[in-house]
Amino acid sequence: MSRNQSVVHIHADEMEGRSRRYVKRARDLTGLFINEAAFERWLAEDPERVIYYVDEFRRSEDEGDLIFGISTLTPGHVGREFHMTRGHIHAQNDRTEIYECISGHGLLLMEDLAGETLITELRPGDVAYVPPAHIHRSVNVGTENFRTLFCYPADAGQDYEIIAKSQGMRKLVIEGDDGLWATLENDAYVPRV
Ligand code: ZN
């Protein structure tokens, strides 16, 4: 699209006028879920299937500009863990973000550098705010696609390694015995400080 185009149309499952789409398939998510045996079984079902995709409008990465888009995360489990995005912290970690739920039922799982967890549950119309210096990921705890409209400063950047370095986020989001979501301490977690 041209840099001068400033209108983006968001439909039920399409973001017309997007700058790009990136797609994460089952085979891209090695190491994300805690139960390796369950992951291998889940992967074997169809390594190529799309687990989530992100459509975005990115005019520039200049200070003062904004990047926004739609994230679509499919429902499902790997072991007891719900489908989730890889998650990241902003490379410039004072940069914040908002996520508005468009459809489905999910969580924004956030964690500060000291390992404090913050969870915002989202249903259509709800907005989550990611404070400065918080790792964040989406988790689909529902039975349909969990879609969010996100917006953040264009110069934020993403650091995905911070999660790998501590062997995941401190809390796992799992299906509870009542069929609802629950959190569980991640035993593999390595504190950062
Ligand atoms: Zn972000």
Coordinates of C-alpha atoms and ligand atoms in Angstrom, one line a residue:
M1 CA 0.0 0.0 0.0
S2 CA 1.1 3.6 -0.5
R3 CA 2.5 5.6 2.4
N4 CA -0.2 8.2 1.8
Q5 CA -3.1 5.8 2.2
S6 CA -4.5 6.2 5.7
V7 CA -7.8 4.4 5.6
V8 CA -7.9 0.8 6.8
H9 CA -11.1 -1.2 6.8
I10 CA -11.5 -3.9 9.4
H11 CA -14.0 -6.6 8.5
A12 CA -15.0 -9.8 10.3
D13 CA -11.9 -11.6 9.4
E14 CA -9.9 -9.3 7.1
M15 CA -8.0 -6.1 7.5
E16 CA -8.2 -4.5 4.2
G17 CA -5.4 -2.0 3.5
R18 CA -2.9 -3.7 5.9
S19 CA 0.8 -3.3 5.3
R20 CA 1.6 -6.9 6.1
R21 CA 0.4 -10.1 7.7
Y22 CA 2.5 -12.5 9.6
V23 CA 1.4 -16.0 10.3
K24 CA 2.5 -18.5 13.0
R25 CA 1.9 -22.1 12.3
A26 CA 2.1 -25.1 14.7
R27 CA 5.6 -25.8 13.6
D28 CA 6.7 -22.3 14.5
L29 CA 5.8 -22.7 18.2
T30 CA 8.5 -25.1 19.4
G31 CA 9.4 -24.4 23.0
L32 CA 6.4 -22.3 23.7
F33 CA 4.3 -24.8 25.6
I34 CA 5.4 -26.5 28.8
N35 CA 4.4 -30.1 28.1
E36 CA 6.8 -31.3 25.4
A37 CA 5.1 -34.7 24.9
A38 CA 1.7 -33.0 24.5
F39 CA 3.3 -30.5 22.1
E40 CA 4.8 -33.3 19.9
R41 CA 1.3 -35.0 19.7
W42 CA -0.4 -31.6 18.9
L43 CA 2.3 -30.8 16.3
A44 CA 1.9 -34.2 14.6
E45 CA -1.8 -33.5 14.0
D46 CA -0.9 -30.9 11.4
P47 CA 2.4 -29.0 11.6
E48 CA 1.2 -26.5 8.9
R49 CA -2.0 -25.3 10.5
V50 CA -2.2 -21.7 11.4
I51 CA -2.4 -21.0 15.1
Y52 CA -2.4 -17.2 14.9
Y53 CA -1.9 -14.4 12.5
V54 CA -1.4 -10.7 12.8
D55 CA -2.5 -8.1 10.2
E56 CA -1.0 -4.7 10.7
F57 CA -0.8 -1.2 9.4
R58 CA 2.8 0.1 9.7
R59 CA 3.5 3.3 8.0
S60 CA 6.9 3.8 9.6
E61 CA 8.8 3.0 12.7
D62 CA 9.4 6.6 13.5
E63 CA 9.0 8.1 17.0
G64 CA 5.5 9.6 17.2
D65 CA 4.0 7.3 14.7
L66 CA 1.6 4.4 15.6
I67 CA 1.4 0.8 14.5
F68 CA -1.9 -0.9 14.8
G69 CA -3.6 -4.1 13.6
I70 CA -5.6 -7.1 14.4
S71 CA -4.4 -10.3 16.0
T72 CA -6.3 -13.5 15.5
L73 CA -5.6 -16.4 17.8
T74 CA -7.3 -19.8 17.2
P75 CA -8.8 -21.8 20.1
G76 CA -7.3 -25.0 21.4
H77 CA -5.0 -26.6 23.9
V78 CA -1.5 -28.1 24.1
G79 CA -1.8 -30.4 27.1
R80 CA -3.7 -28.3 29.6
E81 CA -2.3 -25.0 28.2
F82 CA -4.5 -22.8 26.0
H83 CA -3.3 -21.5 22.6
M84 CA -1.2 -18.4 23.1
T85 CA 1.0 -16.0 21.2
R86 CA 4.8 -16.1 21.7
G87 CA 4.7 -12.9 23.6
H88 CA 7.3 -10.1 23.9
I89 CA 8.5 -7.0 25.7
H90 CA 9.0 -3.8 23.8
A91 CA 12.7 -3.3 22.9
Q92 CA 12.2 0.3 24.1
N93 CA 10.5 -1.0 27.2
D94 CA 8.9 2.3 28.3
R95 CA 6.6 2.0 25.3
T96 CA 3.0 1.0 26.1
E97 CA 0.2 -0.7 24.1
I98 CA -3.6 -1.2 24.2
Y99 CA -5.6 -4.3 23.0
E100 CA -9.3 -4.1 22.5
C101 CA -11.2 -7.4 22.2
I102 CA -13.2 -7.6 18.9
S103 CA -14.4 -11.2 19.3
G104 CA -13.9 -14.2 21.4
H105 CA -12.8 -14.6 24.9
G106 CA -9.2 -14.3 26.0
L107 CA -6.6 -12.9 28.3
L108 CA -3.8 -10.5 28.1
L109 CA -1.1 -12.2 30.3
M110 CA 1.5 -9.6 31.4
E111 CA 4.5 -9.8 33.6
D112 CA 6.9 -7.1 34.9
L113 CA 10.7 -7.5 35.1
A114 CA 10.5 -8.6 38.7
G115 CA 8.0 -11.4 37.8
E116 CA 4.8 -9.8 39.0
T117 CA 1.9 -11.1 36.9
L118 CA -1.0 -9.0 35.7
I119 CA -3.9 -10.5 33.8
T120 CA -6.7 -8.7 32.0
E121 CA -9.6 -10.8 30.9
L122 CA -11.1 -9.7 27.6
R123 CA -14.5 -10.1 26.0
P124 CA -15.7 -8.0 23.1
G125 CA -15.5 -4.3 23.8
D126 CA -13.0 -4.7 26.7
V127 CA -9.7 -3.0 26.5
A128 CA -6.4 -4.0 28.1
Y129 CA -3.6 -1.6 28.8
V130 CA 0.0 -2.8 28.8
P131 CA 2.0 -0.6 31.2
P132 CA 5.7 0.2 30.5
A133 CA 8.2 -2.6 30.9
H134 CA 5.7 -5.5 30.9
I135 CA 6.1 -8.7 28.9
H136 CA 2.7 -9.4 27.2
R137 CA 1.1 -12.2 25.3
S138 CA -2.5 -13.2 24.3
V139 CA -4.1 -16.4 25.5
N140 CA -7.3 -17.8 24.0
V141 CA -9.4 -19.2 26.8
G142 CA -12.6 -19.5 24.7
T143 CA -13.9 -21.8 22.0
E144 CA -13.8 -19.4 19.0
N145 CA -11.1 -17.2 17.5
F146 CA -9.9 -14.5 19.9
R147 CA -9.4 -11.3 18.0
T148 CA -7.9 -8.1 19.3
L149 CA -7.3 -4.6 17.8
F150 CA -3.9 -3.5 19.1
C151 CA -2.1 -0.2 18.9
Y152 CA 1.4 0.8 20.1
P153 CA 4.2 3.4 19.4
A154 CA 5.9 2.7 16.1
D155 CA 9.4 2.9 17.6
A156 CA 8.7 0.3 20.4
G157 CA 10.3 -2.7 18.7
Q158 CA 9.9 -6.3 20.1
D159 CA 12.2 -8.5 22.2
Y160 CA 11.0 -12.1 22.1
E161 CA 14.1 -13.6 23.7
I162 CA 13.3 -12.3 27.2
I163 CA 10.7 -15.0 27.6
A164 CA 12.9 -17.8 26.3
K165 CA 15.7 -16.7 28.7
S166 CA 13.5 -17.2 31.7
Q167 CA 12.1 -20.4 30.3
G168 CA 8.7 -19.0 29.8
M169 CA 6.5 -16.6 31.7
R170 CA 6.0 -17.1 35.4
K171 CA 2.4 -18.2 35.1
L172 CA 0.9 -20.8 32.8
V173 CA -2.7 -20.4 31.8
I174 CA -4.4 -23.8 31.8
E175 CA -7.9 -25.2 31.6
G176 CA -9.2 -25.6 35.1
D177 CA -11.2 -28.5 36.5
D178 CA -14.4 -26.5 36.1
G179 CA -13.7 -26.0 32.4
L180 CA -12.7 -22.3 33.0
W181 CA -9.2 -21.0 32.9
A182 CA -6.8 -21.0 35.8
T183 CA -3.2 -20.1 36.4
L184 CA -0.4 -22.4 37.4
E185 CA 3.1 -21.6 38.6
N186 CA 5.7 -22.4 35.9
D187 CA 8.2 -24.6 37.7
A188 CA 10.8 -24.0 35.0
Y189 CA 10.7 -20.3 35.4
V190 CA 14.1 -18.6 36.0
P191 CA 13.7 -15.2 37.7
R192 CA 15.4 -12.3 35.9
V193 CA 16.4 -10.4 39.0
Ligands
ZN1 ZN 3.6 -5.3 22.2

